[in-house]
Short mmCIF file of C-alpha atoms (C1' of nucleotides) in Angstrom, two decimals:
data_model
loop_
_atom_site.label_atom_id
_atom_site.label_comp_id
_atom_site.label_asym_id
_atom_site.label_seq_id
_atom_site.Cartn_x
_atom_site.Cartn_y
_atom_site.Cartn_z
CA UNK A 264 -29.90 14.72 -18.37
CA UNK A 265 -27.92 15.52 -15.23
CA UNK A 266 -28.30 14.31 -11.77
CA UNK A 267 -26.79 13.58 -8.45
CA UNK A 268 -26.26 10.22 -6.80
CA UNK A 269 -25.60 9.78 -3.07
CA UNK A 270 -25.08 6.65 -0.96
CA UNK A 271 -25.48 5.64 2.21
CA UNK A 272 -21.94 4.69 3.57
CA UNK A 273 -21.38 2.40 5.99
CA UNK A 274 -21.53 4.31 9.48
CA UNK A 275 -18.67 2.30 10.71
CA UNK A 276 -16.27 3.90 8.60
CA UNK A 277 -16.38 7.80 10.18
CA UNK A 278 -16.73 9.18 13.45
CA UNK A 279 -19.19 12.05 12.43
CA UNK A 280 -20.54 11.75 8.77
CA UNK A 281 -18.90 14.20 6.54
CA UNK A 282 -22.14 14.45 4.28
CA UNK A 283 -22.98 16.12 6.99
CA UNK A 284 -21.73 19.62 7.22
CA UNK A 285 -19.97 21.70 4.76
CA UNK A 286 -16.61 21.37 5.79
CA UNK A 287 -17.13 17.78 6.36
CA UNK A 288 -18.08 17.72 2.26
CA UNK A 289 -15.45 19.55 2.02
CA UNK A 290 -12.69 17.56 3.63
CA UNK A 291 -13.72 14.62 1.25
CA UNK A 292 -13.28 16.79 -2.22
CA UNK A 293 -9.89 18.15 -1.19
CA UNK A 294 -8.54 14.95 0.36
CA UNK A 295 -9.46 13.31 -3.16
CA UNK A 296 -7.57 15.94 -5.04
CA UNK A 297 -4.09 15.68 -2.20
CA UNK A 298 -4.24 11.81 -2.38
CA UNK A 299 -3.84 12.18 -6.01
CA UNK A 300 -1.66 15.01 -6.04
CA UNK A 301 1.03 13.85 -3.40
CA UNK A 302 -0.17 9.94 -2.98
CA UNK A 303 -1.19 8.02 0.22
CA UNK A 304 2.29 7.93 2.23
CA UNK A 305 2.37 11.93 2.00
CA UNK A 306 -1.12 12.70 2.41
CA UNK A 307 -1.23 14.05 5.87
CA UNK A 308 -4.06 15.23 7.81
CA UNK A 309 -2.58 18.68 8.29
CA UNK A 310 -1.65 19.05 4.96
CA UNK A 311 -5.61 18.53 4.17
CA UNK A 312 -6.50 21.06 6.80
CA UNK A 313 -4.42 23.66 5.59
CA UNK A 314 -6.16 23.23 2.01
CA UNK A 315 -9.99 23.53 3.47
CA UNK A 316 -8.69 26.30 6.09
CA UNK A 317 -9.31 24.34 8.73
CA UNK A 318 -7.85 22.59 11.46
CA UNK A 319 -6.09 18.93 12.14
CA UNK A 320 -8.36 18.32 15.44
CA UNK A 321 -11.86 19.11 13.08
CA UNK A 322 -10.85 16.48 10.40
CA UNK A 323 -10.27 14.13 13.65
CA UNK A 324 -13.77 14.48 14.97
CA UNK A 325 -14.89 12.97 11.23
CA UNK A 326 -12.10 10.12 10.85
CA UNK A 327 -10.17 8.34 12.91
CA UNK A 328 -6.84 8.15 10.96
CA UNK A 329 -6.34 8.96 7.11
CA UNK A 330 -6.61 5.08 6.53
CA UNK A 331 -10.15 5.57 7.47
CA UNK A 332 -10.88 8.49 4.83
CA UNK A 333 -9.51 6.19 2.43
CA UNK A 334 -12.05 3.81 2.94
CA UNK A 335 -14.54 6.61 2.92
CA UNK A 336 -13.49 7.63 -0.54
CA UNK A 337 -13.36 3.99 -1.84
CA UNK A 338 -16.59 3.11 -0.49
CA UNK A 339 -17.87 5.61 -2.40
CA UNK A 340 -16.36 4.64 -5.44
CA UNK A 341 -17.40 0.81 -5.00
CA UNK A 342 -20.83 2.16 -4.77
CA UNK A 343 -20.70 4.41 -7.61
CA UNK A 344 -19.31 1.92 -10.39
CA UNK A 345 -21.62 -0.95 -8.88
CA UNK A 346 -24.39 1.96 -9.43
CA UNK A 347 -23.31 2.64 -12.82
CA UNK A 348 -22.97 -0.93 -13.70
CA UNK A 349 -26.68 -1.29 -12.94
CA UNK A 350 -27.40 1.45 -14.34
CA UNK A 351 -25.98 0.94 -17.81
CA UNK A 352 -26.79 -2.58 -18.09
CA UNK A 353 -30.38 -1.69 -18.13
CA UNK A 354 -32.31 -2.87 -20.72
CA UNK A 355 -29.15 -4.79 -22.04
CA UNK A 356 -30.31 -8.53 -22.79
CA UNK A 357 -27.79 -9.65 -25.08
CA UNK A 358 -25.24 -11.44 -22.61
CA UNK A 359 -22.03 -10.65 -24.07
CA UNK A 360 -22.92 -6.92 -24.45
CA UNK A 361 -23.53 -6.67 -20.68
CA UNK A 362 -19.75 -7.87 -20.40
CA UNK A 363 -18.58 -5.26 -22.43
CA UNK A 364 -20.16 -2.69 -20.62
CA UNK A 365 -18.64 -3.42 -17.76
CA UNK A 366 -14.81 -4.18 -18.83
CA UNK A 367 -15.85 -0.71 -20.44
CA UNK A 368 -16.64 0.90 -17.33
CA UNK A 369 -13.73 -1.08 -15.76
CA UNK A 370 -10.91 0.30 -18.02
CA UNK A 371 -12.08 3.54 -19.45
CA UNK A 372 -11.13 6.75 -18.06
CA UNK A 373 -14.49 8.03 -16.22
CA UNK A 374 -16.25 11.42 -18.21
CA UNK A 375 -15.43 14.51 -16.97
CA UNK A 376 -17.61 15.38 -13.71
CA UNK A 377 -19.50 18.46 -14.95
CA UNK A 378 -20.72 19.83 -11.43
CA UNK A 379 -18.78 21.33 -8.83
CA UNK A 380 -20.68 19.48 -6.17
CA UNK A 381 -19.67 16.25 -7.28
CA UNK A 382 -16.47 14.35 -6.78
CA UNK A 383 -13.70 14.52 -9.29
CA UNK A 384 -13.89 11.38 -11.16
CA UNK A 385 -10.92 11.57 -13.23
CA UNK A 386 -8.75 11.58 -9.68
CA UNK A 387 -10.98 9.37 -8.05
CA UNK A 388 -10.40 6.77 -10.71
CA UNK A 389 -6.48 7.53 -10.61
CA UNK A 390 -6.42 7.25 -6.84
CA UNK A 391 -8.47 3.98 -7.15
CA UNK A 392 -6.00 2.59 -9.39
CA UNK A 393 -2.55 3.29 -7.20
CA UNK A 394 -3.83 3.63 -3.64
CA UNK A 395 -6.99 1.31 -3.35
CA UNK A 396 -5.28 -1.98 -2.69
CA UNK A 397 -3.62 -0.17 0.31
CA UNK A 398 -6.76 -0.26 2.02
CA UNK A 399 -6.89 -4.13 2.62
CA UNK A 400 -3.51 -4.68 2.08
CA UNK A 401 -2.61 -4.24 6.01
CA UNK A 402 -1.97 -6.04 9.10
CA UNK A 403 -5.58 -5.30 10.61
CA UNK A 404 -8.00 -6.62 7.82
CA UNK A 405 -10.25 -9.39 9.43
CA UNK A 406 -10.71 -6.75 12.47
CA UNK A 407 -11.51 -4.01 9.87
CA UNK A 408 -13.49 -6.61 7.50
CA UNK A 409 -15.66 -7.29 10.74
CA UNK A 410 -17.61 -3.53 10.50
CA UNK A 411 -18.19 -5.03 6.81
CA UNK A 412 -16.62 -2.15 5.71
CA UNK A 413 -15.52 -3.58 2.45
CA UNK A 414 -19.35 -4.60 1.53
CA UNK A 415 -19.62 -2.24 -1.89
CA UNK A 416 -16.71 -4.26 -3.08
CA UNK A 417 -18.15 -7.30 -2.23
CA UNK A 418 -21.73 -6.28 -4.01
CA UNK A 419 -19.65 -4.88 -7.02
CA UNK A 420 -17.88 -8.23 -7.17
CA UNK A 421 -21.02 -10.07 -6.61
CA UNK A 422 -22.95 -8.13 -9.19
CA UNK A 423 -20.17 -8.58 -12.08
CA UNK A 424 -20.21 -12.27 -10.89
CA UNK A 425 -24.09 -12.74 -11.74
CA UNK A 426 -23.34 -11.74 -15.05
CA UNK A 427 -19.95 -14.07 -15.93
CA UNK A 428 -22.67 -16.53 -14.68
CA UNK A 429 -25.50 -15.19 -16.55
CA UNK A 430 -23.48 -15.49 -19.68
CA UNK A 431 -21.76 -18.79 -18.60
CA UNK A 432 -23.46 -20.47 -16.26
CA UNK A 433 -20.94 -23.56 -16.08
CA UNK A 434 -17.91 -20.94 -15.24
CA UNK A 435 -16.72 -22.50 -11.32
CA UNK A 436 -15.00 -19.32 -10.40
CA UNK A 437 -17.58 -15.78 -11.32
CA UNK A 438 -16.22 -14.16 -8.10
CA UNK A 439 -12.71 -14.93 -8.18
CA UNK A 440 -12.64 -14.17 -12.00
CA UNK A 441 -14.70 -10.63 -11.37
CA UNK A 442 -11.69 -9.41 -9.23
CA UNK A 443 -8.79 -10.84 -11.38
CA UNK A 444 -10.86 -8.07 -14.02
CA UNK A 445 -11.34 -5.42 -11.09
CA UNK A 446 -7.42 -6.06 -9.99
CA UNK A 447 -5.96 -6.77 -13.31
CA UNK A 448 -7.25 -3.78 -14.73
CA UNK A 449 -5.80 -1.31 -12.14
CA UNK A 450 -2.45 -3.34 -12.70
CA UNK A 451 -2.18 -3.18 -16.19
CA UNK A 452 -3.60 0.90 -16.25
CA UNK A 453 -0.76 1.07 -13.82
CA UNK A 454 2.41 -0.74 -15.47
CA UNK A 455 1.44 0.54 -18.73
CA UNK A 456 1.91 3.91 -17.73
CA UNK A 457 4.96 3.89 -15.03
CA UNK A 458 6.62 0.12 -15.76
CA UNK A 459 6.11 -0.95 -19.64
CA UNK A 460 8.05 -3.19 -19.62
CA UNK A 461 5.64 -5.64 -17.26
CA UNK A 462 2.98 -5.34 -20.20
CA UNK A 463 2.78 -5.59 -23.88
CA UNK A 464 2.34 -1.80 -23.99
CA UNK A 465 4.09 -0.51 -27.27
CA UNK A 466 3.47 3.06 -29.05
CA UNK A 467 1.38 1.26 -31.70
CA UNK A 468 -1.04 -0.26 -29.24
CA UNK A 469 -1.05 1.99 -26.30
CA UNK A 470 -4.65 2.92 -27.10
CA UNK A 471 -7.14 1.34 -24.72
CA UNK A 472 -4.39 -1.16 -24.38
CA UNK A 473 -5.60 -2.57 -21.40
CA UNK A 474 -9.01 -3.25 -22.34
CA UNK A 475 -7.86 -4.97 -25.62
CA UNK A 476 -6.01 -7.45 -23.01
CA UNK A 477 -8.59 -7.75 -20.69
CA UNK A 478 -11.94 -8.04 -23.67
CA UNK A 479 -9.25 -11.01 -24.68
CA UNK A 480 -9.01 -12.60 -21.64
CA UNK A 481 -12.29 -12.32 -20.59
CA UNK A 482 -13.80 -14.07 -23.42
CA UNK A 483 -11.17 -16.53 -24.16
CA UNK A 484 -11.69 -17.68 -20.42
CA UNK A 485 -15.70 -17.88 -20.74
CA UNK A 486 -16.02 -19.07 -24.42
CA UNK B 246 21.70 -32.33 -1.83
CA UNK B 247 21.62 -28.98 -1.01
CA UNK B 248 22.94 -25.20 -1.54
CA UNK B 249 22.73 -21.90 -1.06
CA UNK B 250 21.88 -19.27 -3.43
CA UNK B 251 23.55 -15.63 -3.73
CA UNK B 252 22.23 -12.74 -6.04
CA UNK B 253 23.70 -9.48 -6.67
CA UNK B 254 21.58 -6.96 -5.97
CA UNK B 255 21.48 -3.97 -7.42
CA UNK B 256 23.85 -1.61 -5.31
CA UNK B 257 21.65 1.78 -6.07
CA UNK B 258 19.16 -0.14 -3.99
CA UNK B 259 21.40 -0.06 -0.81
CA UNK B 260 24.26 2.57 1.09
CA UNK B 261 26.23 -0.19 2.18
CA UNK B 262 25.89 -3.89 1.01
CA UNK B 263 24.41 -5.50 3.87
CA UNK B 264 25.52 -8.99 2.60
CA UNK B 265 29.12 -7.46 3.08
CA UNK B 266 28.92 -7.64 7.23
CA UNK B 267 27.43 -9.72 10.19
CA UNK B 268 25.25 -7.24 10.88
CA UNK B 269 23.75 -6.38 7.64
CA UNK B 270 23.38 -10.30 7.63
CA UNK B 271 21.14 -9.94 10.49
CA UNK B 272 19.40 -7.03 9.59
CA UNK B 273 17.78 -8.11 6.32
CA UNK B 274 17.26 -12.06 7.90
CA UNK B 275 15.40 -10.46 11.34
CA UNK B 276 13.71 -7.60 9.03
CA UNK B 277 11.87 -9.98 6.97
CA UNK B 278 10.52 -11.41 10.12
CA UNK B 279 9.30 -8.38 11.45
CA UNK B 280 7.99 -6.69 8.69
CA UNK B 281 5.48 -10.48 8.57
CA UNK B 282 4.91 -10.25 11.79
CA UNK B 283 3.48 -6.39 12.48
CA UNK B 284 3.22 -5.73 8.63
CA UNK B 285 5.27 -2.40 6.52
CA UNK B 286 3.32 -0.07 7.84
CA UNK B 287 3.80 -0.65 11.54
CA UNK B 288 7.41 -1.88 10.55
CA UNK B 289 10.16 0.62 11.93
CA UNK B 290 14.18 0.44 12.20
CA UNK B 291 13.62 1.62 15.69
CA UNK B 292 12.12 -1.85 15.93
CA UNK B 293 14.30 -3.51 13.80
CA UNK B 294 17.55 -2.41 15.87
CA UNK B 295 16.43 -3.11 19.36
CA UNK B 296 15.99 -6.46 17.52
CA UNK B 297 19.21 -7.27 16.10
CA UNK B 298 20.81 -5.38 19.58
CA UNK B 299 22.24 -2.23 17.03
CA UNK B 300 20.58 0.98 16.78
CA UNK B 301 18.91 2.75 14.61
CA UNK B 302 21.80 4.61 13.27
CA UNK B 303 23.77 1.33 12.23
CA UNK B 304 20.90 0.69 9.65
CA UNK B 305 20.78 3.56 8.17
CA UNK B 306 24.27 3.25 7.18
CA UNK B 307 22.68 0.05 5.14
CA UNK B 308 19.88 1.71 3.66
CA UNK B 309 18.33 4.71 3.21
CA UNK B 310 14.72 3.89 4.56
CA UNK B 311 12.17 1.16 5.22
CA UNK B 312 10.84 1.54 1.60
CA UNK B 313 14.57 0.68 0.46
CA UNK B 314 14.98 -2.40 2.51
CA UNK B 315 11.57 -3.90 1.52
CA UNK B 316 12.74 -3.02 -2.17
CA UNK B 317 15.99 -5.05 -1.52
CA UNK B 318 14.24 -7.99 -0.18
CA UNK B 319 11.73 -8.14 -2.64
CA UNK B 320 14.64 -8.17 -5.25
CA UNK B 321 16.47 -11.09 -3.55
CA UNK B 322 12.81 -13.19 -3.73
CA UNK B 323 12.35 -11.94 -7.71
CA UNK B 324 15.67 -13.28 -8.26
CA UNK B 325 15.02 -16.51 -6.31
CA UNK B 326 12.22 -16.77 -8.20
CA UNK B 327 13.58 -16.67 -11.43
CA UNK B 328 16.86 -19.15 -10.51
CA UNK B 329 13.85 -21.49 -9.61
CA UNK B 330 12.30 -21.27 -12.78
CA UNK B 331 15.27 -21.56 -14.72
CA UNK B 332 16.31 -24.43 -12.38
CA UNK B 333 12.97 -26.46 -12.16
CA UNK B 334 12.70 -25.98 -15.97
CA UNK B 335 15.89 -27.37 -16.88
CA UNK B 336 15.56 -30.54 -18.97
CA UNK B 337 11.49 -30.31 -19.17
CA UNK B 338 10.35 -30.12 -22.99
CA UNK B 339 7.23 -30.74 -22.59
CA UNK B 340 5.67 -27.28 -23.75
CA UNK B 341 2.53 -27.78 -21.02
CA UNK B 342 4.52 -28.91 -18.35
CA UNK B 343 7.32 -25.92 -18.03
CA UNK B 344 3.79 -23.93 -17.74
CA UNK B 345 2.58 -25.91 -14.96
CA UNK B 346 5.62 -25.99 -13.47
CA UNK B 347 5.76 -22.23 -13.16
CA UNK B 348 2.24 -22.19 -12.04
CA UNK B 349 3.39 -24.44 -9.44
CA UNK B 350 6.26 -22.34 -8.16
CA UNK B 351 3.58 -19.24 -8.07
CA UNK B 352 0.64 -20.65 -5.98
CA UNK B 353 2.37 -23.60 -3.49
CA UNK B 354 4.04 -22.14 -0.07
CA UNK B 355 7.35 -22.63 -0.67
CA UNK B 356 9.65 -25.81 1.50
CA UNK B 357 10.89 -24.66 4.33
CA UNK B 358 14.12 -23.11 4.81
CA UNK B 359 16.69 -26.27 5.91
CA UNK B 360 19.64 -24.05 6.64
CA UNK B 361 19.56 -21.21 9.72
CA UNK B 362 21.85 -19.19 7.17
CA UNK B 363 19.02 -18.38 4.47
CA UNK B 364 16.30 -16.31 4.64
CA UNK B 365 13.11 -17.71 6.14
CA UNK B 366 11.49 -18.57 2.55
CA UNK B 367 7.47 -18.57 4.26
CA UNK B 368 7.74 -15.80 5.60
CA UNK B 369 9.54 -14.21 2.59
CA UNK B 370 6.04 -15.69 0.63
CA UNK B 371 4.14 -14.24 3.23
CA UNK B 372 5.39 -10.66 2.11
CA UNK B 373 5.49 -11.05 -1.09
CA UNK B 374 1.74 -11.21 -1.21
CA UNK B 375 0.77 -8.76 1.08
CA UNK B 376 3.45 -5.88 0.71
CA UNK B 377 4.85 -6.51 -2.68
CA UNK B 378 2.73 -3.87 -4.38
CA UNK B 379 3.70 -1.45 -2.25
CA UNK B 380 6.95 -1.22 -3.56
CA UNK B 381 5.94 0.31 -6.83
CA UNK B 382 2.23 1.55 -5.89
CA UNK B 383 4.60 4.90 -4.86
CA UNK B 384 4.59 8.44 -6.12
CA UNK B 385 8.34 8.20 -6.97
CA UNK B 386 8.17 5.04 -9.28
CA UNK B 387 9.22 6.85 -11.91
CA UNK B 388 12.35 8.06 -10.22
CA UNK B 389 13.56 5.05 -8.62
CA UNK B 390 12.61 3.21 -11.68
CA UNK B 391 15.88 4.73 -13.31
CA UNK B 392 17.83 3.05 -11.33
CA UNK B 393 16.79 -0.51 -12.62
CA UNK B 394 16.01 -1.52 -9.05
CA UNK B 395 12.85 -3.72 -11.02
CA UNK B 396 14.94 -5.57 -13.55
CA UNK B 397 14.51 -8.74 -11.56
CA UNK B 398 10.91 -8.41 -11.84
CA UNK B 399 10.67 -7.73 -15.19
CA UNK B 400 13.24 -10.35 -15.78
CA UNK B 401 11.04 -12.97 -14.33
CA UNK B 402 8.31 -11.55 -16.06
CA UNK B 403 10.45 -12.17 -19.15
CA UNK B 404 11.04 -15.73 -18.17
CA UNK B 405 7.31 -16.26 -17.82
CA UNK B 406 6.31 -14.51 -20.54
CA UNK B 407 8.87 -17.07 -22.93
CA UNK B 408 7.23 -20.13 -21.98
CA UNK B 409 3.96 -18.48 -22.93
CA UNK B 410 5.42 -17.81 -26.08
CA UNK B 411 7.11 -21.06 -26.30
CA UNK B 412 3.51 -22.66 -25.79
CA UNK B 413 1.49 -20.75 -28.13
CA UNK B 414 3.90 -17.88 -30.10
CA UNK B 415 0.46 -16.68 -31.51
CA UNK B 416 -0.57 -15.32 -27.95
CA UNK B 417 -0.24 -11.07 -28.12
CA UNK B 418 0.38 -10.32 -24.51
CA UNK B 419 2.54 -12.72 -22.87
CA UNK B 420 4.13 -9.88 -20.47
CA UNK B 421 0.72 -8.79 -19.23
CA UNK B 422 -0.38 -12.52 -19.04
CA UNK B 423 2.80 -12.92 -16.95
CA UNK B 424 2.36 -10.26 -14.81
CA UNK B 425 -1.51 -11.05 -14.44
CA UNK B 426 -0.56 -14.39 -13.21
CA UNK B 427 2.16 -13.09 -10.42
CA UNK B 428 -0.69 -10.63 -9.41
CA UNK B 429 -3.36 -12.73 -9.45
CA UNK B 430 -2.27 -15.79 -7.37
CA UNK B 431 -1.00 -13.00 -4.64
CA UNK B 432 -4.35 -11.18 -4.72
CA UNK B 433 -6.34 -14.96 -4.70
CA UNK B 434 -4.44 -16.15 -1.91
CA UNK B 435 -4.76 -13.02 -0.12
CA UNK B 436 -8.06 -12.80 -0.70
CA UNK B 437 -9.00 -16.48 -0.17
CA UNK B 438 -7.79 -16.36 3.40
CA UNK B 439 -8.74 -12.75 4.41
CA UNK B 440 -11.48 -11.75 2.35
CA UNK B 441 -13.23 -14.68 1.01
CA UNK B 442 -16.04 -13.25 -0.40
CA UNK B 443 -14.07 -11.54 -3.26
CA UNK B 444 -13.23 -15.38 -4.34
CA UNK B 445 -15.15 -18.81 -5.05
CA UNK B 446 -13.16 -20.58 -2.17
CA UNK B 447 -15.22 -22.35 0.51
CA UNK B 448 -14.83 -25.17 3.38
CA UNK B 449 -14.52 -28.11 -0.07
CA UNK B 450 -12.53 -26.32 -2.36
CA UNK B 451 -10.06 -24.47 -0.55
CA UNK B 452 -6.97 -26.53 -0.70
CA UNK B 453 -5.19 -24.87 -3.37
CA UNK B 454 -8.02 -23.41 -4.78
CA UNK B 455 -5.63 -20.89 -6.17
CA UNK B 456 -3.88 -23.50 -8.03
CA UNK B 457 -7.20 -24.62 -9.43
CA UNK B 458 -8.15 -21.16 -10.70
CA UNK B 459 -5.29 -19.77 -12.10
CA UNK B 460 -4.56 -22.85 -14.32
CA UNK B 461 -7.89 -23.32 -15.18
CA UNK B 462 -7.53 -19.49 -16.05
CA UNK B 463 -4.32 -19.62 -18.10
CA UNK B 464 -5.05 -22.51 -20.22
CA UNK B 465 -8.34 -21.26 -21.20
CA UNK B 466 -6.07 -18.07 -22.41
CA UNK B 467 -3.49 -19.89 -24.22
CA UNK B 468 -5.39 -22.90 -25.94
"C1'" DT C 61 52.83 0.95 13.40
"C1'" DA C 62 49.78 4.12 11.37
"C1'" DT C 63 45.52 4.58 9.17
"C1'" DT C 64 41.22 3.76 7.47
"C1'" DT C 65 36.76 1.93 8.22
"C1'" DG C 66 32.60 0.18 10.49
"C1'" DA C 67 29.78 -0.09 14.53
"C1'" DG C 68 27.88 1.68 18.77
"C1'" DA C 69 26.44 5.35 21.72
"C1'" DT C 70 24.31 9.43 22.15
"C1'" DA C 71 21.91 13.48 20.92
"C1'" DG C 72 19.04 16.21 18.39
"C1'" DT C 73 15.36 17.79 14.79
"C1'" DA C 74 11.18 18.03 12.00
"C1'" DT C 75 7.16 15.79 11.09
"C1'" DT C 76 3.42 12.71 11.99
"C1'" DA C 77 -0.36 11.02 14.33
"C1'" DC C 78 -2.76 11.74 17.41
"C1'" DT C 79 -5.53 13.69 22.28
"C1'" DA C 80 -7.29 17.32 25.29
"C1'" DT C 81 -9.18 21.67 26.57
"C1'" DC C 82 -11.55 25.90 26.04
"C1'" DA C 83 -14.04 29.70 23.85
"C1'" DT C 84 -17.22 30.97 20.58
"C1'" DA C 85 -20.75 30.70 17.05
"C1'" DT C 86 -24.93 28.69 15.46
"C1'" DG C 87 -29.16 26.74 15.29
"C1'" DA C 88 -32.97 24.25 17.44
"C1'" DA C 89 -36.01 23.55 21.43
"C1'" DA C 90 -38.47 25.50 25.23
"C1'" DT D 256 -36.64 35.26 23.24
"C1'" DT D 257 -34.03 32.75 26.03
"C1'" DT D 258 -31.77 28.44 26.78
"C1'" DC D 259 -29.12 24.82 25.55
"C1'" DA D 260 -26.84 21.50 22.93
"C1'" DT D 261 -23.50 20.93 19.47
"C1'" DA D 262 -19.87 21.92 16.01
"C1'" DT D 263 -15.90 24.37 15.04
"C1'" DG D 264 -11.60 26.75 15.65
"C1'" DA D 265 -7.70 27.87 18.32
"C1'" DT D 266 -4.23 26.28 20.95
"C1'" DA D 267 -1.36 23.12 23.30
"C1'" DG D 268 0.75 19.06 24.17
"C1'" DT D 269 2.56 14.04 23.65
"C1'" DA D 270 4.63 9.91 21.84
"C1'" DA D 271 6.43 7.97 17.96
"C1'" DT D 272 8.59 8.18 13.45
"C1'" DA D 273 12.01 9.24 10.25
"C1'" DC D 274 15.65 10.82 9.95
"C1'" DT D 275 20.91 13.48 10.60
"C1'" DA D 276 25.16 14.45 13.05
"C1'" DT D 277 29.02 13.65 15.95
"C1'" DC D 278 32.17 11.21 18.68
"C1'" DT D 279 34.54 7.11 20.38
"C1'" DC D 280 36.31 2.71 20.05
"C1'" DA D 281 37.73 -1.59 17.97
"C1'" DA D 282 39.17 -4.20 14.28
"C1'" DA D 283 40.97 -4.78 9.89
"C1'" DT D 284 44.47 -3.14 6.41
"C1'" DA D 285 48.42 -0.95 4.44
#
DNA sequence: TATTTGAGATAGTATTACTATCATATGAAA
DNA sequence: TTTCATATGATAGTAATACTATCTCAAATA
């Protein structure tokens, strides 16, 4: 079975929607693949113009500023997990099962995206981990937060939340405790790769190391 | 009674050791209040000059770039934070307490800064939760991790991660537990202010609700 | 006293982060 | 089929950023 999933993002995010046009699709696909290739700081919006053979003043009739593309891309993402989290937890009634699937979905390295229309999820997922956190991490949130631009994090949160409850209802803090998993699993993906020594990484247990740490966690928290 | 603290930072981290003049005094003590008050992004030594009534070329004689000085001040805090550990821990036995103590030092504002001399320890605080990550969320980490300019993180991740030990030796990720708890009480008090939502904070609870959750959080790990 | 060193002043460059204008192509409406 | 709106590309230009280089002067040091 293969399909496509869009989503409606927030209109507040671009000037002219890049689902749009082709080289508004465009602009999206290669900017994932130079924010991963050169990170945020050295992304530039001529640099991505050069790649889609096109020009700097076209990419600024679709965002404002590179910060806003950003967004874009993690809005995207937000929507996309909180759509596979639904998706997969279909059907799943035993409580603790639905928590695995999602610290699954939460630490695992995304499957390969098979067609070229799609987003590459293996960057996407990379990007999320050392660039999302830039996004909200800046002088301007409550005036950004105002266009509720940051609602698909928000509804992710809010949907992993309903099931920390669902499995422990007396648990005081789902939401805080659904981003401390979001957050703490880009953290750890993070250190265990470029700083070790902030983690209990070791050759032995580098495999799925994070989610061992997180599954641990998790359930030692809520039990 | 009362004292000042000195560390030695880590010379690869700076050109010239700004603790060595008058000027490089004032440049690190007025940069930490700029970079709180417009953020790292917007953050310049353009600004920072016209500040301290140098120029731009003056700094750069200290350090290299922006990224540099925010990587020197962070160091000084890391380092701070670890003499208070040490210090606050001195003479406690009880296994429980030392924890609480630390979880103390991570989540309460700090006292304000008594002598003009020191840096301005709220502010410092401040940054620490919203830039921090930015330090090491870089393409280079690798590279400028050779240098050892995050020993004094991972040395106070160390600390930490010995009075988890201490409290229960049969725990298998006291680093990551560490680090998790630095993180989270940044991203929770970040979070609780700026983007609620993400958190379980409201008009009743929100006097250190931080606090609240991480120790609720950490002894539900550890016991 | 001679010499090194640090700071300030000044200038200059490449790149970034935009904004503005105009011509042309395209596709839909009349 | 013509008309017209709209998107794109080409080009140009600006202010700010992130530097580097050079020279002078003053103060510390040998």
């Amino acid at each position: 079975m293969e399909f496509q999933v869009k989503f409606d993002i927030n209109e507040k995010i671009f000037l002219r929607n890049p689902e749009s046009s082709e080289v508004g699709r465009q602009m999206v696909k290669k900017a994932i693949d130079l924010i991963y290739e050169l990170g945020f700081e050295q992304f530039t919006f001529k640099k991505l113009a050069l790649e889609i053979s096109s020009t700097e003043a076209t990419i600024y009739r679709y965002f404002e500023n590179k910060h806003r593309l950003l967004l874009y891309i993690l809005n995207w993402y937000w929507s996309y997990m909180e759509f596979l989290v639904t998706f997969q937890l279909e059907n799943v009634s035993d409580k603790k099962e639905r928590l695995k699937i999602i610290l699954n979905l939460l630490t695992q390295e995304p499957t390969e995206s098979t067609n070229q229309f799609d987003y590459n999820k293996k960057l996407l997922n990379q990007i999320v981990i050392a660039e999302s956190s830039k996004v909200y991490l800046v002088k301007e949130v409550t005036e950004i937060n105002k266009n509720e631009v940051f609602k698909p994090y928000k509804d992710l949160c809010g949907k992993i939340a309903e099931v920390i409850s669902e499995y422990n209802p007396k648990y005081k803090y789902p939401r805080s405790l659904s981003t401390t998993l979001i957050e703490t699993s880009h953290h750890q993906q993070y250190f265990s790769i470029n700083l070790p020594k902030l983690t209990d990484v070791s050759s032995e247990n580098s495999s799925n190391f994070t989610s061992k740490f997180i599954e641990d966690f998790l359930f030692k928290v809520l039990d």
